Coordinates of C-alpha atoms in Angstrom, one line a residue:
M1 CA 0.0 0.0 0.0
A2 CA 1.4 3.3 -1.1
V3 CA 1.9 5.9 1.6
M4 CA 0.6 9.4 1.0
G5 CA 3.4 11.6 0.0
D6 CA 5.4 8.8 -1.4
P7 CA 6.9 9.9 -4.8
S8 CA 6.1 6.6 -6.5
D9 CA 2.5 7.5 -7.0
E10 CA 3.5 10.5 -9.1
G11 CA 5.1 8.3 -11.8
F12 CA 8.8 8.8 -10.8
D13 CA 11.2 5.9 -11.0
D14 CA 13.3 4.9 -8.1
C15 CA 16.4 5.8 -10.0
F16 CA 15.5 9.4 -9.8
P17 CA 14.3 10.0 -6.2
L18 CA 13.0 13.4 -5.3
R19 CA 15.3 15.5 -3.2
T20 CA 14.1 17.7 -0.4
P21 CA 15.8 21.0 0.0
P22 CA 18.5 20.7 2.6
S23 CA 18.0 22.4 5.9
S24 CA 20.4 24.9 7.1
A25 CA 21.6 22.5 9.7
S26 CA 22.6 19.9 7.1
K27 CA 24.0 22.0 4.3
P28 CA 26.5 20.0 2.1
K29 CA 30.1 21.0 1.8
A30 CA 31.2 22.7 -1.4
V31 CA 33.5 20.6 -3.7
K32 CA 36.7 22.3 -4.7
P33 CA 37.3 22.7 -8.5
S34 CA 40.7 21.2 -8.2
T35 CA 39.1 18.0 -6.8
V36 CA 36.7 17.8 -9.8
L37 CA 39.6 18.3 -12.3
A38 CA 41.6 15.7 -10.5
A39 CA 38.8 13.2 -10.7
E40 CA 38.2 13.9 -14.4
S41 CA 41.9 13.5 -15.1
Q42 CA 42.0 10.2 -13.2
A43 CA 39.0 8.9 -15.1
M44 CA 40.5 9.9 -18.5
E45 CA 43.8 8.1 -17.6
S46 CA 41.9 5.0 -16.7
L47 CA 39.9 5.1 -19.9
A48 CA 43.2 5.6 -21.9
Q49 CA 44.7 2.6 -20.2
V50 CA 41.7 0.5 -21.0
L51 CA 41.9 1.6 -24.7
Q52 CA 45.6 0.8 -24.9
K53 CA 45.1 -2.7 -23.5
S54 CA 42.4 -3.4 -26.2
A55 CA 43.9 -5.8 -28.6
T56 CA 42.3 -4.7 -31.8
P57 CA 40.7 -1.5 -33.3
Q58 CA 37.4 -3.3 -33.3
A59 CA 37.6 -3.7 -29.5
C60 CA 38.4 0.0 -29.1
T61 CA 35.5 0.9 -31.3
H62 CA 33.2 -1.4 -29.3
L63 CA 34.3 0.3 -26.0
A64 CA 33.9 3.8 -27.4
L65 CA 30.4 3.0 -28.6
A66 CA 29.5 1.5 -25.3
L67 CA 30.6 4.7 -23.5
L68 CA 28.6 6.8 -26.0
A69 CA 25.5 4.8 -25.3
R70 CA 25.6 5.8 -21.7
V71 CA 26.0 9.6 -22.4
P72 CA 22.8 11.8 -22.2
A73 CA 21.4 13.0 -25.6
A74 CA 22.3 16.7 -25.0
M75 CA 25.9 15.8 -24.2
L76 CA 26.0 13.5 -27.2
R77 CA 25.1 16.3 -29.6
L78 CA 28.0 18.4 -28.3
A79 CA 30.3 15.5 -28.7
M80 CA 29.2 14.8 -32.2
Q81 CA 29.7 18.5 -33.1
E82 CA 33.2 18.4 -31.8
L83 CA 34.0 15.1 -33.6
D84 CA 32.6 16.6 -36.9
R85 CA 34.8 19.6 -36.5
R86 CA 37.9 17.5 -36.0
L87 CA 37.1 15.0 -38.8
R88 CA 36.0 17.6 -41.5
R89 CA 39.0 19.8 -41.3
D90 CA 39.2 22.0 -44.5
F91 CA 42.8 21.9 -45.8
I92 CA 42.1 24.9 -48.1
D93 CA 41.2 26.9 -45.0
V94 CA 44.7 26.4 -43.5
L95 CA 46.9 26.4 -46.6
P96 CA 48.4 29.6 -48.0
M97 CA 46.6 31.1 -50.9
D98 CA 49.4 30.4 -53.4
I99 CA 49.3 26.7 -52.6
S100 CA 45.5 26.6 -52.8
L101 CA 45.7 28.3 -56.2
R102 CA 48.3 25.8 -57.4
I103 CA 46.0 22.9 -56.3
F104 CA 43.0 24.3 -58.1
E105 CA 45.0 24.7 -61.3
F106 CA 45.1 20.9 -61.7
L107 CA 41.3 20.8 -61.7
P108 CA 39.2 21.2 -64.9
A109 CA 38.2 24.8 -65.2
V110 CA 34.5 23.9 -65.7
D111 CA 34.5 22.0 -62.4
V112 CA 36.1 24.9 -60.6
A113 CA 33.5 27.3 -61.9
R114 CA 30.4 25.1 -61.4
N115 CA 31.2 22.7 -58.4
V116 CA 34.3 23.6 -56.5
A117 CA 33.2 27.2 -55.8
L118 CA 30.0 25.9 -54.1
V119 CA 31.8 23.8 -51.4
S120 CA 32.4 26.6 -48.9
R121 CA 33.1 30.3 -48.7
Q122 CA 36.8 29.7 -48.5
W123 CA 36.7 27.5 -51.6
Y124 CA 34.7 30.2 -53.4
A125 CA 37.2 32.8 -52.5
V126 CA 40.0 30.7 -54.0
A127 CA 38.0 29.7 -57.0
T128 CA 37.2 33.3 -58.0
Q129 CA 40.8 34.6 -57.7
P130 CA 41.8 36.5 -60.9
H131 CA 45.3 34.9 -60.8
L132 CA 43.8 31.4 -61.1
W133 CA 41.7 32.3 -64.2
Q134 CA 44.6 34.2 -65.7
R135 CA 46.8 31.1 -65.4
Q136 CA 44.0 28.9 -66.8
F137 CA 43.5 31.3 -69.7
H138 CA 47.2 31.3 -70.7
A139 CA 47.5 27.6 -70.1
Q140 CA 45.0 27.1 -73.0
G141 CA 47.4 29.1 -75.3
W142 CA 44.9 32.0 -75.5
R143 CA 46.1 35.6 -75.6
L144 CA 44.3 38.8 -74.8
D145 CA 44.6 42.1 -76.8
G146 CA 45.7 44.4 -74.0
E147 CA 45.0 47.6 -75.9
R148 CA 41.6 46.7 -77.0
W149 CA 40.8 45.6 -73.4
K150 CA 41.8 49.1 -72.1
M151 CA 39.5 50.7 -74.7
Y152 CA 36.7 48.4 -73.7
C153 CA 37.0 49.2 -70.0
S154 CA 37.7 52.9 -70.6
F155 CA 34.4 53.6 -72.4
S156 CA 32.5 53.6 -69.1
C157 CA 34.9 56.3 -67.8
I158 CA 34.0 58.8 -70.4
A159 CA 31.3 61.2 -69.3
D160 CA 28.0 61.4 -71.2
T161 CA 28.7 65.0 -72.1
D162 CA 32.0 64.1 -73.6
R163 CA 30.4 61.2 -75.6
A164 CA 27.9 63.6 -77.0
L165 CA 30.6 66.1 -77.8
L166 CA 32.6 63.4 -79.7
H167 CA 29.5 62.3 -81.5
R168 CA 28.7 65.9 -82.6
S169 CA 32.3 66.7 -83.7
A170 CA 32.7 63.4 -85.6
T171 CA 29.4 64.0 -87.4
Q172 CA 30.4 67.5 -88.4
I173 CA 33.8 66.3 -89.7
A174 CA 32.5 63.3 -91.5
S175 CA 29.7 65.2 -93.2
A176 CA 32.0 68.1 -94.1
F177 CA 34.6 65.8 -95.7
T178 CA 32.3 63.6 -97.7
T179 CA 30.5 66.6 -99.2
A180 CA 33.4 69.0 -99.6
S181 CA 34.1 70.7 -102.9
P182 CA 37.7 71.3 -104.1
G183 CA 37.7 74.8 -102.8
T184 CA 36.6 73.8 -99.3
L185 CA 38.5 70.5 -99.0
A186 CA 41.5 71.9 -97.1
P187 CA 39.6 72.8 -93.9
A188 CA 37.8 69.5 -94.0
I189 CA 41.2 67.7 -94.2
A190 CA 42.6 69.7 -91.4
S191 CA 39.7 68.8 -89.1
R192 CA 39.9 65.2 -90.2
R193 CA 43.6 65.0 -89.3
S194 CA 42.9 66.4 -85.9
M195 CA 40.2 63.8 -85.4
Y196 CA 42.4 61.0 -86.7
A197 CA 44.6 61.4 -83.7
L198 CA 41.6 60.5 -81.5
H199 CA 40.7 57.4 -83.4
R200 CA 42.9 55.0 -81.6
E201 CA 41.5 56.2 -78.3
F202 CA 37.9 56.5 -79.1
A203 CA 36.8 54.8 -82.3
S204 CA 37.0 51.3 -81.0
L205 CA 35.3 52.4 -77.8
Y206 CA 32.2 53.2 -79.7
A207 CA 32.6 50.1 -81.8
L208 CA 32.8 48.0 -78.7
E209 CA 29.6 49.5 -77.2
A210 CA 27.2 46.6 -77.2
D211 CA 23.9 48.3 -77.8
G212 CA 23.8 52.0 -77.1
S213 CA 24.9 53.4 -80.4
P214 CA 26.3 51.0 -82.9
L215 CA 26.1 53.8 -85.4
M216 CA 29.0 55.6 -83.7
G217 CA 31.4 52.7 -84.2
S218 CA 31.1 53.1 -88.0
L219 CA 31.1 56.8 -87.9
A220 CA 34.2 57.1 -85.8
A221 CA 36.0 54.4 -87.8
A222 CA 35.2 56.3 -91.0
L223 CA 37.5 59.0 -89.7
T224 CA 40.6 56.8 -90.2
L225 CA 40.5 56.8 -94.0
P226 CA 40.4 59.8 -96.2
V227 CA 37.9 59.6 -99.0
P228 CA 39.1 61.5 -102.1
W229 CA 36.7 64.1 -103.4
R230 CA 34.8 63.3 -106.6
A231 CA 32.5 65.4 -108.6
P232 CA 28.9 64.5 -107.8
S233 CA 27.1 62.4 -110.4
P234 CA 23.9 63.7 -111.9
E235 CA 22.0 61.1 -109.8
S236 CA 23.5 62.5 -106.6
S237 CA 23.2 66.2 -107.4
S238 CA 19.7 66.3 -106.0
S239 CA 19.0 67.3 -102.4
S240 CA 18.1 63.8 -101.4
P241 CA 20.5 62.3 -98.8
R242 CA 23.0 59.6 -99.8
T243 CA 22.7 56.5 -97.7
C244 CA 26.1 55.1 -96.5
I245 CA 24.9 52.0 -94.7
I246 CA 23.9 48.7 -96.3
R247 CA 22.1 46.6 -93.8
D248 CA 19.9 43.5 -93.9
P249 CA 16.5 44.6 -92.5
A250 CA 16.0 41.1 -91.1
S251 CA 18.9 41.7 -88.6
L252 CA 17.4 44.8 -87.1
G253 CA 15.0 42.9 -84.8
R254 CA 17.9 42.1 -82.4
F255 CA 18.3 45.7 -81.4
S256 CA 16.1 47.9 -79.3
G257 CA 16.0 51.5 -78.5
P258 CA 16.0 54.7 -80.7
N259 CA 18.8 53.5 -83.0
R260 CA 17.1 50.2 -83.9
H261 CA 16.0 51.5 -87.4
V262 CA 18.5 54.3 -87.9
R263 CA 20.4 54.6 -91.2
F264 CA 23.2 57.1 -91.2
C265 CA 22.7 59.5 -94.1
M266 CA 25.1 62.3 -95.3
S267 CA 23.5 65.4 -96.7
S268 CA 24.5 66.4 -100.2
S269 CA 24.4 70.1 -99.5
S270 CA 27.6 72.1 -99.9
Y271 CA 30.1 72.2 -97.1
P272 CA 30.1 75.4 -95.0
P273 CA 33.3 76.9 -93.5
Q274 CA 34.6 75.1 -90.4
P275 CA 32.9 76.7 -87.4
Q276 CA 35.1 77.9 -84.5
P277 CA 33.4 75.8 -81.8
L278 CA 34.5 72.6 -83.6
A279 CA 38.2 73.5 -83.0
R280 CA 37.5 74.1 -79.3
N281 CA 35.6 70.8 -79.1
L282 CA 38.6 69.0 -80.6
Q283 CA 41.0 70.6 -78.2
H284 CA 38.9 69.4 -75.3
L285 CA 38.5 65.9 -76.7
H286 CA 42.3 65.5 -77.1
S287 CA 42.6 65.9 -73.3
L288 CA 40.2 63.0 -72.5
P289 CA 42.7 60.1 -73.1
A290 CA 45.0 61.4 -70.5
R291 CA 42.2 61.4 -67.9
R292 CA 40.8 58.0 -68.6
Q293 CA 41.1 55.2 -66.0
S294 CA 41.8 51.5 -66.7
K295 CA 40.2 48.6 -65.0
P296 CA 41.8 45.2 -64.1
V297 CA 41.1 42.4 -66.5
D298 CA 38.1 40.2 -65.5
W299 CA 39.9 37.0 -66.2
R300 CA 37.1 34.8 -65.0
G301 CA 34.6 36.5 -67.3
V302 CA 37.0 36.5 -70.3
Y303 CA 37.7 32.8 -69.8
A304 CA 34.0 32.0 -69.5
E305 CA 33.2 33.9 -72.7
H306 CA 36.0 32.2 -74.7
H307 CA 35.0 28.8 -73.4
Q308 CA 31.4 29.6 -74.6
L309 CA 32.8 30.7 -77.9
L310 CA 34.5 27.4 -78.5
A311 CA 31.3 25.6 -77.6
N312 CA 29.5 27.8 -80.1
W313 CA 31.9 26.6 -82.8
R314 CA 31.4 23.0 -81.8
E315 CA 27.6 23.2 -81.6
G316 CA 26.9 25.6 -84.4
R317 CA 25.4 28.4 -82.3
C318 CA 25.7 31.5 -84.4
R319 CA 24.0 34.5 -85.9
V320 CA 24.1 35.1 -89.6
D321 CA 24.1 38.7 -90.9
R322 CA 23.8 39.3 -94.7
W323 CA 24.2 42.5 -96.6
E324 CA 22.5 42.3 -100.0
S325 CA 23.8 44.2 -103.0
A326 CA 27.1 45.2 -101.4
H327 CA 28.1 45.6 -105.1
P328 CA 25.9 45.9 -108.2
E329 CA 27.6 42.7 -109.6
S330 CA 29.3 39.5 -108.3
I331 CA 31.8 39.8 -105.5
Y332 CA 34.9 37.7 -106.2
C333 CA 37.2 38.5 -103.2
V334 CA 36.9 39.7 -99.6
Q335 CA 39.3 40.4 -96.7
F336 CA 38.8 41.6 -93.2
G337 CA 41.1 42.1 -90.2
R338 CA 41.2 43.0 -86.5
D339 CA 40.6 46.7 -87.3
N340 CA 37.2 45.7 -88.6
R341 CA 37.9 46.9 -92.1
V342 CA 36.4 44.9 -94.9
Y343 CA 37.7 45.0 -98.5
T344 CA 35.6 43.6 -101.3
G345 CA 36.5 43.3 -105.0
S346 CA 33.8 42.9 -107.7
R347 CA 33.0 42.3 -111.3
D348 CA 31.9 46.0 -111.4
H349 CA 35.7 46.8 -111.6
T350 CA 35.8 48.5 -108.2
V351 CA 37.0 47.8 -104.7
R352 CA 34.9 48.9 -101.8
L353 CA 36.2 49.6 -98.3
W354 CA 33.8 49.0 -95.4
H355 CA 33.8 49.3 -91.6
L356 CA 32.2 46.4 -89.7
S357 CA 30.8 47.3 -86.3
E358 CA 32.2 45.3 -83.4
T359 CA 28.8 43.7 -82.8
G360 CA 28.8 42.6 -86.5
S361 CA 25.3 44.0 -87.0
Q362 CA 26.2 47.0 -89.2
I363 CA 28.5 47.7 -92.1
T364 CA 29.4 51.1 -93.3
Q365 CA 31.0 52.0 -96.7
L366 CA 34.1 54.1 -96.3
A367 CA 35.3 54.4 -99.9
T368 CA 35.0 53.1 -103.4
L369 CA 38.3 52.6 -105.4
A370 CA 38.1 52.6 -109.2
G371 CA 41.4 51.9 -110.9
H372 CA 40.8 48.7 -113.0
T373 CA 39.1 48.2 -116.3
G374 CA 38.2 44.6 -115.6
S375 CA 36.8 42.5 -112.8
V376 CA 38.7 42.7 -109.5
L377 CA 39.5 39.0 -108.8
T378 CA 41.9 39.1 -105.9
L379 CA 43.2 41.5 -103.2
Q380 CA 45.2 41.8 -100.0
A381 CA 45.6 44.8 -97.7
D382 CA 47.6 45.8 -94.6
D383 CA 47.5 49.0 -92.5
T384 CA 48.9 51.3 -95.3
T385 CA 48.8 49.4 -98.6
L386 CA 46.1 47.6 -100.7
V387 CA 47.1 45.5 -103.7
T388 CA 44.4 44.4 -106.2
G389 CA 44.6 42.0 -109.2
S390 CA 42.2 42.2 -112.1
S391 CA 41.1 40.5 -115.3
D392 CA 42.6 43.5 -117.1
A393 CA 46.0 41.8 -116.6
T394 CA 47.2 44.4 -114.1
A395 CA 47.9 44.5 -110.3
C396 CA 47.5 47.9 -108.7
V397 CA 49.3 49.0 -105.6
W398 CA 47.1 51.5 -103.7
D399 CA 48.2 54.0 -101.0
L400 CA 45.4 53.8 -98.4
A401 CA 46.3 57.2 -97.0
T402 CA 45.3 58.9 -100.3
C403 CA 43.3 56.1 -102.0
T404 CA 45.4 56.5 -105.1
V405 CA 47.3 54.0 -107.2
R406 CA 51.1 54.1 -106.5
R407 CA 52.2 51.4 -108.9
R408 CA 50.6 49.4 -111.7
L409 CA 52.2 46.0 -112.4
Q410 CA 51.6 44.2 -115.7
H411 CA 50.9 40.6 -116.7
A412 CA 50.1 39.1 -120.0
D413 CA 46.7 37.9 -118.9
A414 CA 44.3 38.1 -116.0
V415 CA 45.8 38.2 -112.4
L416 CA 44.0 35.5 -110.6
S417 CA 45.7 35.6 -107.2
L418 CA 48.3 37.6 -105.3
R419 CA 50.0 37.6 -101.9
F420 CA 52.5 39.9 -100.2
S421 CA 54.8 39.9 -97.1
D422 CA 57.1 42.5 -95.8
K423 CA 59.7 41.6 -98.4
W424 CA 57.8 40.1 -101.4
L425 CA 54.8 40.6 -103.6
V426 CA 53.9 37.6 -105.7
T427 CA 51.3 37.7 -108.5
A428 CA 49.8 34.7 -110.2
S429 CA 48.2 34.9 -113.6
K430 CA 46.2 33.1 -116.2
D431 CA 49.4 33.4 -118.4
R432 CA 50.8 30.5 -116.3
M433 CA 53.5 32.7 -114.7
L434 CA 54.4 33.6 -111.2
H435 CA 56.0 37.1 -111.0
V436 CA 57.9 38.1 -107.8
W437 CA 58.3 41.8 -106.9
R438 CA 60.4 43.5 -104.2
R439 CA 58.3 45.6 -101.8
D440 CA 61.4 47.1 -100.3
C441 CA 62.5 48.4 -103.7
D442 CA 59.3 50.2 -104.7
Y443 CA 57.9 47.0 -106.2
A444 CA 60.7 46.4 -108.7
H445 CA 60.4 43.2 -110.6
A446 CA 62.7 40.5 -109.0
F447 CA 62.2 37.3 -111.1
A448 CA 59.6 35.0 -112.6
L449 CA 58.8 31.4 -111.8
P450 CA 57.5 29.3 -114.7
G451 CA 56.5 25.7 -114.2
H452 CA 52.7 25.3 -114.4
A453 CA 51.1 24.1 -117.6
V454 CA 47.9 26.1 -117.3
A455 CA 46.4 29.0 -115.3
I456 CA 47.6 29.5 -111.7
N457 CA 44.4 29.8 -109.7
A458 CA 45.7 30.4 -106.2
I459 CA 48.9 31.1 -104.2
S460 CA 49.8 31.5 -100.5
L461 CA 53.0 33.0 -99.1
H462 CA 54.7 32.4 -95.8
G463 CA 58.1 33.9 -95.3
D464 CA 60.3 32.8 -98.3
M465 CA 58.0 29.8 -99.0
L466 CA 55.4 30.1 -101.7
V467 CA 52.7 27.6 -102.6
S468 CA 50.9 27.8 -106.0
A469 CA 47.8 25.8 -107.2
S470 CA 47.0 25.4 -110.9
G471 CA 44.4 24.0 -113.2
D472 CA 47.0 21.4 -114.3
R473 CA 46.0 19.4 -111.1
T474 CA 49.3 20.2 -109.3
I475 CA 50.4 22.2 -106.3
K476 CA 54.0 23.4 -106.2
L477 CA 56.0 24.5 -103.2
W478 CA 58.7 27.2 -104.0
D479 CA 61.6 28.6 -102.1
L480 CA 61.9 32.2 -103.1
A481 CA 65.4 32.5 -101.6
T482 CA 66.8 29.9 -104.0
R483 CA 64.1 30.3 -106.7
T484 CA 63.6 26.6 -106.9
C485 CA 60.6 24.2 -106.7
V486 CA 60.8 22.1 -103.5
H487 CA 57.8 19.8 -103.9
T488 CA 55.2 19.1 -106.6
L489 CA 52.0 17.6 -105.1
D490 CA 49.8 15.9 -107.7
E491 CA 47.2 13.7 -106.1
H492 CA 44.2 15.8 -107.1
T493 CA 42.3 14.3 -110.0
R494 CA 41.1 17.7 -111.4
G495 CA 42.3 21.3 -111.4
V496 CA 43.2 22.8 -108.0
A497 CA 41.1 25.9 -107.4
T498 CA 42.2 27.1 -103.9
L499 CA 44.6 26.6 -101.1
D500 CA 45.8 27.9 -97.8
F501 CA 49.3 27.6 -96.2
D502 CA 50.7 28.4 -92.8
G503 CA 54.3 27.3 -93.2
I504 CA 53.7 23.7 -92.0
H505 CA 50.4 22.5 -93.6
I506 CA 48.8 23.1 -96.9
V507 CA 45.0 22.7 -97.3
S508 CA 43.7 22.6 -100.9
G509 CA 40.4 22.4 -102.6
S510 CA 39.7 21.2 -106.1
S511 CA 37.3 20.7 -108.9
D512 CA 37.3 17.0 -107.9
R513 CA 35.2 18.2 -104.9
S514 CA 37.8 17.0 -102.4
I515 CA 39.8 18.7 -99.7
R516 CA 43.3 17.5 -99.1
I517 CA 45.6 18.3 -96.1
W518 CA 49.3 18.1 -96.9
N519 CA 52.5 18.3 -94.9
A520 CA 54.5 21.0 -96.5
L521 CA 57.8 19.7 -95.0
T522 CA 57.6 16.2 -96.5
G523 CA 55.1 16.8 -99.4
V524 CA 52.9 13.9 -98.1
C525 CA 49.1 14.1 -98.2
E526 CA 48.1 13.4 -94.6
R527 CA 44.4 13.4 -95.0
T528 CA 41.8 13.5 -97.8
I529 CA 38.2 14.6 -97.4
A530 CA 36.6 13.0 -100.4
N531 CA 33.3 14.5 -101.7
A532 CA 33.6 17.4 -99.3
H533 CA 31.1 19.3 -101.4
A534 CA 28.7 18.6 -104.1
D535 CA 30.5 20.9 -106.5
L536 CA 33.8 22.6 -107.0
V537 CA 35.6 23.6 -103.8
R538 CA 36.3 27.3 -104.5
T539 CA 37.7 28.6 -101.3
V540 CA 39.4 27.1 -98.1
A541 CA 41.0 28.5 -95.0
F542 CA 42.3 26.8 -91.8
S543 CA 43.7 27.4 -88.4
R544 CA 45.9 25.0 -86.5
A545 CA 45.2 26.8 -83.2
M546 CA 41.5 26.3 -83.6
D547 CA 41.8 22.9 -85.3
V548 CA 39.3 23.8 -88.0
V549 CA 39.1 24.0 -91.8
V550 CA 36.4 26.2 -93.4
S551 CA 35.4 25.7 -97.0
G552 CA 33.1 27.3 -99.5
S553 CA 31.8 25.8 -102.7
Y554 CA 29.8 26.3 -105.9
D555 CA 27.1 24.2 -104.2
E556 CA 26.2 27.4 -102.2
T557 CA 27.3 26.0 -98.8
I558 CA 29.9 26.7 -96.2
K559 CA 31.3 23.8 -94.2
V560 CA 33.5 23.6 -91.0
W561 CA 35.8 20.6 -90.7
S562 CA 38.1 19.3 -88.0
L563 CA 41.7 19.8 -89.2
S564 CA 43.0 16.9 -87.1
T565 CA 40.4 14.3 -88.0
G566 CA 38.7 15.5 -91.2
A567 CA 35.3 15.1 -89.6
L568 CA 32.5 17.5 -90.6
I569 CA 31.6 19.8 -87.7
H570 CA 28.9 21.9 -89.3
K571 CA 27.3 22.7 -92.7
F572 CA 25.8 26.1 -93.2
R573 CA 23.1 26.4 -95.8
N574 CA 21.2 29.5 -97.0
V575 CA 24.1 31.8 -96.1
H576 CA 24.3 32.6 -99.8
T577 CA 21.9 31.9 -102.7
S578 CA 24.6 31.3 -105.3
R579 CA 28.2 30.3 -105.7
V580 CA 30.6 31.1 -102.8
F581 CA 33.7 32.7 -104.2
K582 CA 35.8 33.6 -101.1
L583 CA 35.8 33.4 -97.3
M584 CA 38.0 34.3 -94.4
F585 CA 37.6 33.6 -90.7
D586 CA 39.0 34.4 -87.2
R587 CA 38.1 33.2 -83.8
T588 CA 34.7 34.8 -83.7
R589 CA 33.3 34.9 -87.3
I590 CA 33.4 33.8 -90.9
V591 CA 33.1 36.5 -93.6
S592 CA 32.2 35.3 -97.1
C593 CA 31.2 36.8 -100.5
S594 CA 29.3 35.3 -103.4
H595 CA 28.0 35.5 -106.9
D596 CA 24.8 36.7 -105.4
R597 CA 26.4 40.1 -104.8
S598 CA 26.2 39.8 -101.0
V599 CA 28.6 39.8 -98.0
S600 CA 27.6 37.4 -95.2
I601 CA 29.0 37.0 -91.7
I602 CA 28.5 33.9 -89.6
D603 CA 29.1 35.3 -86.1
F604 CA 29.8 32.9 -83.2
A605 CA 30.3 35.7 -80.6
A606 CA 27.1 37.7 -81.2
D607 CA 26.4 37.8 -77.4
L608 CA 30.0 37.6 -76.2
P609 CA 31.5 41.0 -76.6
R610 CA 34.7 40.2 -74.6
A611 CA 35.4 37.2 -76.8
R612 CA 36.4 39.7 -79.6
L613 CA 39.2 41.0 -77.5
L614 CA 41.3 37.8 -78.0
L615 CA 44.3 37.6 -80.3

C-alpha cells in the first residue's frame, strides 16, 4: 500500500528519487574545482589505459560505442559537433593562398566554376581569384589584346557629355569631308587630321559598345580613312541624302532603342566653312585620353566567354548577318582584319572599303576605289597598302592614306591571285607565270617562276616559302630565296582551285570536290576529305590553333571541318543563294562573298563582346 506523500504515486522511477531542499543545519560541503579536475583526469587516464590494453581497433570501437550509449542526448550532440569539426578539417582553410591556387590549377576549369566554388566560402574565395583564371587562360594558349581591353574598359569612364561632344564633332567632320568641294576640301582635311589622332583612343570604344549606339562605331571608324573628293554624279546632285549603310532589315530585330531603325545619311548640301566651336571641341577631346582610367582584367569573365565561344563553334550556335547588293555585280574577293575593315572586289571593276561594327550587325561603306578596267579578282591589304589584281591583266598597288594608285604591275593575262609579305609581292596569272616583286625596292620586278602548264588559280605566301595551285592538277612549293621548286603535289584528279598555307600545312580544294591536307615539309598528303562538297571547292581557310578548316563551294554551302580528324563539324546552308567565291575567318566569325552580290557574316560571338578581345 502506497503511503501518502510517497513519490512513487507521481510516476517517478526509483532511480531518480526526489530530493528535499537541505536544511540549514545539514548544508553540504562545497566541492573544490581542483578536486573535480583531478577526478576527471583520473577517469581519463583509466579510460586511456583500457583503450591501450584493447587488442584490436574493433575492440576500441566497441568500447567507445558502449561509452557513448551511456551519455545523455544533450551531451552526445555536443560530442558529435566536436567530432565533426575535427574530422572535417578544411585543408584549403589552413593552406596559404598560393598553394591553394596551385592545387586548383590541376582541376578542370569547368568543375572549378560550377562545383568547387560551391563547397564553402573559403573555396569560393580561391575559385574566384583573378590569378587562377589568368593562369588557366594562358594555359590554353589564348592571348588577350591588351590595348583593346583598355579601350573596352575605358568607355564607361567617359562622361556622357564628352560622348555627346565626340558624337557631334565626328558627325560634323564626316559630313564636311564627304560633301566637300575642291575649294573647301582643305579645312575638312585639317579637321579630319585632328580627329584622326583621336581614333585609336575612341573609335574602338564606340565600336565595342554593345547596344547603345552601334552607329557611332562606324562613324568614328570612318575618320581613319580619307575619301578623295569626286564630282557628284547627276544622280547625286539632288538634295536627297546619300545612304552610306547597307544593312539587312532582317537583322534589325535584335536591337532595341531609338537606334534600332537608324540609317546614317550624309547630306548632299555644300560644305560650310569650319565653325570655330569645332576647333575648341577637338582641343577638349584631345585631353580625354590622359584622364581616362583603366580597370583590371576580369579574367574569369573573359575565360568563360571564350569557353562559350569554343562551344558555339562545336555546336553551331551563331548569328548570320547578310548584306544584300554590297556591289551591283558579283563579289569575287573579300578580306577583313582585326581593325574591322572589310575589303571587297567585284565584277563591277571596283574595290569597296567598309567598316564592320564590333557587334557585327552593321557595315558602313568608307570608300570606293576605281582603278581597273576589268573585274577585281583578288586583293590583299595591310595598314597602309592595298594590292588588287584584275582580269585587265594588271595588279594595282594602292596607298590607303590617299586612296590613289602608286604602282601598276603588268601581266600578259588576268591576275587570278596575289599575296605579299614585308619583303615580297607575288602575283599569279592566267598566263601560267608567277611574278615576284620586291616591296622594299618600290615593287621592282625581281624574277619570274615558270613551271605550271595552265592558269595558276591560287597562291599562298609564308616567309620565303610560296605555294601555288593550278588547273594542271598540281600544287607546287617554291623557295623564293633559291628560286627553286621544292615539292610538286599531284594527287588531285582535277584542277586545284584554292589553297591555304601556314608554313607547315597546306590545305587545298579542287574541282574533284575533295579537300586535301598536306605536310609541306615532307610533301605527303596526310588526309583526304573526299566528296567534301557537291560541286567545285572554290575557297578554303584553316587554323591549327582552332583545329578547323572552313570551305566554301559552288554548291552554295559553307562547311566547317576538323583539321586533325577531317570530320564534318557543321554545314551552313542559306548563307548565300549562289556560288561562294571567297571566305576568311578568325576566332569569332566567318566572312564570305558570293556570286549573289552579298557579303555574309557567320558570327559565333554575337552575345559575347569580350570574346572579340582575343588575339
